[in-house]
Amino acid sequence: MRDESAPASNRSAQTSLHTMSHLVRRARLAPRRLTLPGRAAQQARAEMRAAAAHLAQSHGELQAQVEQGLGMVRTLNANTSDLKLEIRDSCGLPGQQWFEALEERIEQVREERRGSRIRGRTG
């Protein structure tokens, strides 16, 4: 059966990336909203701009890691698909039976998920 931690990790990373994007936008706007006069306010705005730049850099690093992870997942999925087909096509009747049973299990899991999503919306 397929490991479900990769899709969950992907969703978590996408959520984190979206949250960081929002924070970066707000952090970049914050120094403009600080309306206090004087030298202390200038210093505070400079520190806020530096913090926003650091946050933007971290966001860029996270985005690169997420994209790298997605690329790895796509590659693994493609390789897994190729391997499944190779087993089906090269291992005779046992390979075909294994493949059919696997496809049935996959469909069963999909149906269970659809049912749980529907119950989650109505329950």
C-alpha angles and dihedrals in degrees: 000000000000121000106246095194093087096060091044091050090048092052090048092049091048090051091049091048092051092048092050091049089055092047092049091053092049093045091052091052096044098080090056091053094054101097101175114127127230143042096304090057091050089052092047091051091050091051091047091051090050091050090049090051091050091049090049090051091051089048090053091050092049091048091053091050092048091050091048091050092049090051090052092049091050091050092048091048091051092048091048091050091050091049093050091051092046091053091048094048101037107036100063123223095342090054092049092048091048091050093049092048090049092051090050091051091049092051091047091054090048091051091049090051092049089051093049092049091051092047089047091056095047100034 
